Amino acid sequence: MKMLQISNYYFPHFGGIEQVAHCIASATKGVEQKVVCFNETNKNTTDVLDGVEVLRAGSFVKISSQPISVKLGSILKRTFKDFKPDIVIFHYPNPLAAFYLLKLLKRYKNCKLILYWHLDITKQKILGKIFNGQTKKLLNRAQKVVATSPNYVEGSLFLKSFKDKCTVIPNCVTNEKTELVDKIISRGEEIKRNNKNKFILFAFGRHVEYKGFKYLIEASAYLPKNFKIYIGGSGELTKSLIKMAEGDEKIEFLGKLSEDDLKAYLYATDLFCFPSITKNEAFGIALCEAMAFEKPCVTFTIKGSGVNFVSVDKLTGIEVENKNSNAFAKAIIKLYKNKNLLKEYGKAAKNRVDELFTYDKFKKNIQSLLEL
């Protein structure tokens, strides 16, 4: 069997979709496979990662989150002709790649299509409507549609009409993400010592609107002075978030974190904050990672998102009304005051990851999927 994955970007590019695509490649090492994706520069490149050939099409601009490339079509056409894939795993959304793929699938009728549905196009409402026809063609052509949570199947206007094709494969936390060595534990203990007698909160991710970091900053105003809030990551909103937090000594921005530093802060934190607010946060791999460290979580209710499937209200943490900063703060304070509940939710969080979100579980699900 020959398998082709088509993704926006691919490892080592950082992102949830890219991480899933990389995990799929790792989970199917016995399969002859290739990956086609965009490059972050306007240059075509080919490299081999873990035995998988990755063809990156040069892109010169990004419009509404979509990389634009005049070279992608010819790369896909040549790959289909030379490689002749039996199965294509297409990571949705990716409208430009979908345009070329649908044309090729008319010619290669025996090629099976697995549509890996990461999220609906929600932010770009006009573009979303423009590509409705294309999306329906993909869904009709697909043999299987993978959603990352049952919540997204029920909450997606598209997937509800194709439930018979849908299968749920939750994203995973890889073993490398949770592995602790002495230097990481030492760094984590140092963070704890630097915050003696303080309750440590941690959040990280891209600083974009849907991640909701401004609501965490607002929530800080309701918290006592013996709280410490670390915010990791960076993005287009970093400067405005820092300005918003001016004068609040509880908040510290960490910038981009190395894998070791990320694990050290997850080790040290008392409670993980995940303030995402829209369905653009389709699952929440960062949430899984925190739960794997036995950390309870505070989240917002996001209708149709997998966030509230990953962390379950009153089991692994507390879920509150969307964008309600006061309620977010009250949930934090409740867990601060009730150490037994904090510990109980933390243990349940770790158990949920072990039951549903491990790499081994993901690997079995992917291998089962490919049997079709």
Coordinates of C-alpha atoms in Angstrom, one line a residue:
M1 CA 0.0 0.0 0.0
K2 CA 1.2 3.5 -0.9
M3 CA 0.0 6.4 1.2
L4 CA 0.2 10.2 0.5
Q5 CA -0.5 12.8 3.1
I6 CA -1.4 16.3 2.0
S7 CA -1.0 18.9 4.8
N8 CA -0.6 22.7 5.1
Y9 CA 2.8 22.4 6.6
Y10 CA 4.8 19.5 8.1
F11 CA 7.3 18.9 10.9
P12 CA 9.4 20.7 12.0
H13 CA 6.8 23.4 11.5
F14 CA 5.0 23.9 14.8
G15 CA 1.2 23.5 14.8
G16 CA -1.6 21.1 15.8
I17 CA -2.3 19.8 12.2
E18 CA 1.4 19.4 11.5
Q19 CA 1.8 17.4 14.7
V20 CA -1.0 15.1 13.8
A21 CA 0.4 14.5 10.3
H22 CA 3.8 13.7 11.8
C23 CA 2.2 11.2 14.3
I24 CA 0.3 9.5 11.4
A25 CA 3.6 9.1 9.5
S26 CA 5.2 7.6 12.6
A27 CA 2.3 5.3 13.3
T28 CA 2.4 3.9 9.7
K29 CA 6.2 3.3 9.4
G30 CA 5.6 0.0 7.5
V31 CA 3.7 1.8 4.8
E32 CA 5.3 3.3 1.7
Q33 CA 4.5 6.9 2.0
K34 CA 5.1 10.5 1.0
V35 CA 4.0 13.9 2.3
V36 CA 3.2 17.0 0.2
C37 CA 2.8 20.3 1.9
F38 CA 3.7 24.0 1.6
N39 CA 7.1 25.5 2.4
E40 CA 7.5 28.6 4.5
T41 CA 9.6 30.1 1.8
N42 CA 9.1 30.5 -2.0
K43 CA 11.4 27.6 -2.7
N44 CA 10.5 24.0 -3.5
T45 CA 12.4 21.6 -1.3
T46 CA 12.5 17.8 -0.8
D47 CA 13.8 16.1 2.4
V48 CA 13.5 12.8 4.1
L49 CA 12.3 12.7 7.7
D50 CA 12.2 9.4 9.6
G51 CA 12.2 7.6 6.2
V52 CA 9.3 9.6 4.7
E53 CA 9.9 11.8 1.7
V54 CA 8.5 15.3 2.3
L55 CA 7.9 17.5 -0.8
R56 CA 7.4 21.2 0.2
A57 CA 5.9 23.5 -2.4
G58 CA 7.3 27.1 -2.3
S59 CA 4.7 29.6 -1.2
F60 CA 5.1 33.4 -1.5
V61 CA 2.2 34.8 0.5
K62 CA -0.5 33.7 3.0
I63 CA -4.1 35.0 2.6
S64 CA -6.6 34.3 5.4
S65 CA -4.4 31.5 6.8
Q66 CA -4.1 29.9 3.4
P67 CA -0.6 29.6 1.9
I68 CA -0.5 30.5 -1.8
S69 CA 1.7 28.6 -4.2
V70 CA 1.9 28.4 -8.0
K71 CA 4.0 25.3 -7.7
L72 CA 1.8 23.0 -5.6
G73 CA -0.4 21.9 -8.5
S74 CA 2.6 20.6 -10.5
I75 CA 4.1 18.9 -7.5
L76 CA 0.8 17.0 -6.7
K77 CA 0.3 16.1 -10.4
R78 CA 3.9 14.6 -10.6
T79 CA 3.5 12.8 -7.3
F80 CA 0.3 11.1 -8.4
K81 CA 1.8 10.1 -11.7
D82 CA 5.1 8.8 -10.3
F83 CA 4.1 7.5 -6.9
K84 CA 0.5 6.3 -7.7
P85 CA -0.9 6.5 -4.1
D86 CA -3.5 4.0 -3.1
I87 CA -4.7 6.2 -0.2
V88 CA -4.6 10.0 0.3
I89 CA -5.0 11.4 3.7
F90 CA -6.0 15.0 3.2
H91 CA -5.8 17.4 6.2
Y92 CA -8.7 19.8 6.0
P93 CA -9.0 22.8 5.7
N94 CA -6.7 23.6 2.8
P95 CA -8.7 25.0 0.0
L96 CA -5.9 25.5 -2.6
A97 CA -4.6 21.9 -2.2
A98 CA -8.2 20.7 -2.3
F99 CA -8.7 22.4 -5.7
Y100 CA -5.9 20.4 -7.2
L101 CA -6.7 17.2 -5.4
L102 CA -10.3 17.0 -6.6
K103 CA -9.1 17.4 -10.2
L104 CA -6.6 14.6 -9.8
L105 CA -9.0 12.3 -8.1
K106 CA -11.3 12.4 -11.2
R107 CA -8.4 10.8 -13.1
Y108 CA -7.3 8.4 -10.3
K109 CA -10.6 6.9 -9.5
N110 CA -9.3 3.9 -7.6
C111 CA -7.4 6.1 -5.1
K112 CA -9.1 6.1 -1.7
L113 CA -9.6 9.4 0.1
I114 CA -9.5 9.9 3.9
L115 CA -10.6 13.4 4.8
Y116 CA -8.9 14.3 8.1
W117 CA -11.2 17.0 9.5
H118 CA -9.4 19.2 11.8
L119 CA -11.8 22.2 12.0
D120 CA -14.5 24.0 10.2
I121 CA -13.7 27.3 8.4
T122 CA -15.2 29.6 11.0
K123 CA -13.1 32.8 11.1
Q124 CA -13.3 33.5 7.4
K125 CA -17.0 33.4 7.0
I126 CA -17.2 34.7 3.4
L127 CA -14.4 32.4 2.2
G128 CA -16.1 29.6 4.1
K129 CA -19.3 30.1 2.1
I130 CA -17.3 30.4 -1.2
F131 CA -15.7 27.0 -0.5
N132 CA -18.9 25.2 0.6
G133 CA -19.2 23.4 -2.8
Q134 CA -15.6 22.3 -2.7
T135 CA -16.0 21.0 0.8
K136 CA -19.1 19.0 -0.1
K137 CA -17.3 17.4 -3.1
L138 CA -14.5 16.3 -0.7
L139 CA -17.0 14.8 1.7
N140 CA -18.9 13.0 -1.1
R141 CA -15.6 11.6 -2.6
A142 CA -14.1 10.5 0.8
Q143 CA -14.3 6.9 1.9
K144 CA -13.8 7.9 5.5
V145 CA -13.9 11.2 7.4
V146 CA -11.8 11.5 10.6
A147 CA -12.9 13.9 13.3
T148 CA -10.8 14.4 16.4
S149 CA -13.8 14.4 18.8
P150 CA -17.5 13.4 18.9
N151 CA -18.3 17.0 19.8
Y152 CA -17.0 18.2 16.4
V153 CA -19.1 15.6 14.5
E154 CA -22.2 16.8 16.3
G155 CA -21.2 20.5 16.1
S156 CA -20.1 20.8 12.5
L157 CA -22.8 21.8 10.0
F158 CA -21.0 19.7 7.4
L159 CA -20.1 16.5 9.4
K160 CA -23.7 16.1 10.8
S161 CA -24.8 15.2 7.2
F162 CA -22.0 12.6 6.8
K163 CA -22.1 10.8 10.1
D164 CA -22.1 7.4 8.3
K165 CA -18.6 8.2 7.0
C166 CA -17.2 9.7 10.2
T167 CA -14.9 8.0 12.6
V168 CA -13.5 9.6 15.7
I169 CA -9.7 9.5 16.3
P170 CA -8.6 11.8 19.1
N171 CA -5.3 13.5 18.9
C172 CA -2.5 12.2 21.1
V173 CA 0.2 13.2 23.5
T174 CA 3.5 11.7 22.3
N175 CA 5.8 10.0 24.8
E176 CA 8.5 12.6 24.2
K177 CA 6.1 15.4 25.3
T178 CA 5.8 14.0 28.8
E179 CA 9.2 12.4 29.4
L180 CA 10.9 13.9 32.4
V181 CA 14.6 13.8 33.0
D182 CA 16.6 15.2 36.0
K183 CA 17.4 18.6 34.4
I184 CA 13.7 19.2 33.7
I185 CA 12.6 18.2 37.2
S186 CA 15.4 20.4 38.6
R187 CA 14.2 23.4 36.5
G188 CA 10.6 22.7 37.6
E189 CA 11.6 22.7 41.3
E190 CA 13.5 26.0 40.8
I191 CA 10.3 27.5 39.4
K192 CA 8.4 26.3 42.5
R193 CA 11.1 27.8 44.8
N194 CA 10.9 31.1 43.0
N195 CA 7.2 31.2 43.7
K196 CA 7.2 30.0 47.3
N197 CA 3.8 30.4 48.9
K198 CA 2.3 31.3 45.5
F199 CA -0.3 29.4 43.5
I200 CA 1.1 28.9 40.0
L201 CA -1.0 29.1 36.9
F202 CA 0.3 28.3 33.4
A203 CA -1.0 28.8 29.9
F204 CA 0.7 28.6 26.5
G205 CA 0.0 28.8 22.8
R206 CA -0.1 31.1 19.8
H207 CA -1.1 34.6 20.8
V208 CA -4.1 34.9 18.4
E209 CA -7.6 35.9 19.1
Y210 CA -9.3 32.5 19.4
K211 CA -6.8 31.4 22.1
G212 CA -8.5 33.9 24.4
F213 CA -5.5 35.0 26.4
K214 CA -7.1 38.4 27.0
Y215 CA -9.8 36.7 29.1
L216 CA -7.1 35.1 31.3
I217 CA -5.5 38.5 31.8
E218 CA -8.9 39.9 32.7
A219 CA -9.4 37.1 35.1
S220 CA -6.2 38.0 36.9
A221 CA -7.8 41.2 38.2
Y222 CA -10.1 39.0 40.3
L223 CA -7.3 36.9 41.8
P224 CA -5.4 37.5 45.0
K225 CA -1.8 38.7 45.0
N226 CA -0.4 35.3 46.0
F227 CA -1.1 34.0 42.5
K228 CA 1.5 33.8 39.7
I229 CA 0.4 33.5 36.1
Y230 CA 2.9 32.4 33.4
I231 CA 1.9 32.9 29.8
G232 CA 4.1 31.1 27.2
G233 CA 4.1 31.5 23.4
S234 CA 4.0 34.4 21.0
G235 CA 2.0 35.7 18.1
E236 CA 0.4 38.7 16.4
L237 CA -1.3 39.7 19.7
T238 CA 1.7 39.5 22.0
K239 CA 2.4 43.2 22.2
S240 CA -1.2 44.1 22.9
L241 CA -1.5 41.4 25.5
I242 CA 1.6 42.6 27.3
K243 CA 0.2 46.2 27.2
M244 CA -3.1 44.9 28.6
A245 CA -1.3 43.2 31.5
E246 CA 0.8 46.3 32.4
G247 CA 0.7 47.0 36.1
D248 CA -0.4 43.4 37.0
E249 CA 2.6 42.0 38.8
K250 CA 1.0 38.5 38.9
I251 CA 1.5 38.0 35.1
E252 CA 4.7 37.1 33.4
F253 CA 5.2 36.5 29.7
L254 CA 7.7 33.8 28.9
G255 CA 7.9 34.1 25.1
K256 CA 8.6 31.0 23.0
L257 CA 9.5 28.0 25.1
S258 CA 11.8 25.1 24.4
E259 CA 10.4 21.6 24.8
D260 CA 12.4 21.3 28.1
D261 CA 11.2 24.6 29.5
L262 CA 7.6 23.8 28.5
K263 CA 7.8 20.5 30.4
A264 CA 9.4 22.3 33.4
Y265 CA 6.5 24.8 33.6
L266 CA 3.9 22.0 33.2
Y267 CA 5.7 20.1 36.0
A268 CA 5.8 23.2 38.3
T269 CA 2.3 24.6 37.7
D270 CA -0.6 24.0 40.1
L271 CA -3.4 24.6 37.6
F272 CA -3.5 24.8 33.8
C273 CA -5.5 27.6 32.2
F274 CA -6.9 27.0 28.7
P275 CA -8.9 30.1 27.8
S276 CA -9.7 29.4 24.1
I277 CA -13.1 30.7 23.0
T278 CA -14.0 29.5 19.5
K279 CA -14.2 26.3 17.4
N280 CA -10.9 27.2 15.8
E281 CA -9.7 25.4 18.9
A282 CA -11.0 22.2 17.6
F283 CA -9.3 19.9 20.1
G284 CA -6.6 21.3 22.3
I285 CA -3.3 19.2 22.2
A286 CA -1.8 21.6 24.8
L287 CA -4.7 20.8 27.1
C288 CA -3.9 17.1 26.7
E289 CA -0.2 17.7 27.5
A290 CA -1.1 19.5 30.7
M291 CA -3.5 16.7 31.7
A292 CA -0.7 14.2 31.1
F293 CA 1.2 16.0 33.8
E294 CA -1.7 15.4 36.2
K295 CA -2.8 19.0 36.1
P296 CA -6.5 20.0 36.4
C297 CA -7.7 22.5 33.9
V298 CA -10.0 25.5 33.7
T299 CA -11.7 26.0 30.3
F300 CA -14.5 27.9 28.6
T301 CA -17.6 26.2 27.1
I302 CA -17.1 26.1 23.4
K303 CA -20.1 24.7 21.6
G304 CA -19.1 22.0 19.1
S305 CA -15.4 22.1 20.0
G306 CA -13.4 19.1 21.2
V307 CA -12.0 21.1 24.1
N308 CA -14.9 20.1 26.4
F309 CA -14.4 16.5 25.3
V310 CA -10.7 16.5 26.2
S311 CA -11.2 18.1 29.6
V312 CA -14.5 17.2 31.2
D313 CA -16.3 19.6 33.5
K314 CA -16.3 18.4 37.2
L315 CA -14.1 15.5 36.3
T316 CA -10.7 16.8 35.1
G317 CA -11.3 20.4 35.8
I318 CA -13.9 23.2 35.7
E319 CA -15.7 24.5 32.6
V320 CA -17.3 28.0 32.7
E321 CA -19.4 30.3 30.5
N322 CA -17.6 31.4 27.4
K323 CA -15.7 34.7 27.7
N324 CA -16.8 35.2 31.3
S325 CA -13.5 36.3 32.9
N326 CA -15.1 36.6 36.4
A327 CA -16.4 33.0 36.2
F328 CA -12.9 31.8 35.0
A329 CA -11.3 33.5 38.0
K330 CA -13.9 32.0 40.4
A331 CA -13.2 28.5 39.1
I332 CA -9.5 29.1 39.7
I333 CA -10.1 30.3 43.2
K334 CA -12.4 27.3 43.9
L335 CA -9.6 24.9 43.1
Y336 CA -7.0 26.9 45.0
K337 CA -9.2 26.7 48.1
N338 CA -10.0 23.0 47.7
K339 CA -6.7 21.2 47.5
N340 CA -8.4 17.8 47.7
L341 CA -10.5 18.6 44.6
L342 CA -7.5 20.0 42.8
K343 CA -5.7 16.7 43.4
E344 CA -8.7 14.6 42.5
Y345 CA -9.2 16.5 39.2
G346 CA -5.5 16.2 38.4
K347 CA -5.5 12.4 38.8
A348 CA -8.6 12.1 36.7
A349 CA -7.0 14.2 34.0
K350 CA -4.0 11.9 33.9
N351 CA -6.3 8.9 33.8
R352 CA -8.3 10.4 30.9
V353 CA -5.1 10.9 28.9
D354 CA -4.0 7.3 29.6
E355 CA -7.3 6.0 28.5
L356 CA -7.9 8.1 25.3
F357 CA -5.0 10.3 24.2
T358 CA -1.8 8.3 24.2
Y359 CA 0.3 7.8 21.2
D360 CA -0.2 4.0 21.4
K361 CA -3.9 4.4 21.3
F362 CA -3.6 6.8 18.4
K363 CA -1.4 4.4 16.5
K364 CA -3.9 1.5 16.9
N365 CA -6.7 3.8 15.7
I366 CA -4.7 5.0 12.6
Q367 CA -3.7 1.4 11.6
S368 CA -7.3 0.3 12.0
L369 CA -8.5 3.2 9.8
L370 CA -6.1 2.2 7.0
E371 CA -7.7 -1.2 6.8
L372 CA -10.9 0.6 5.7

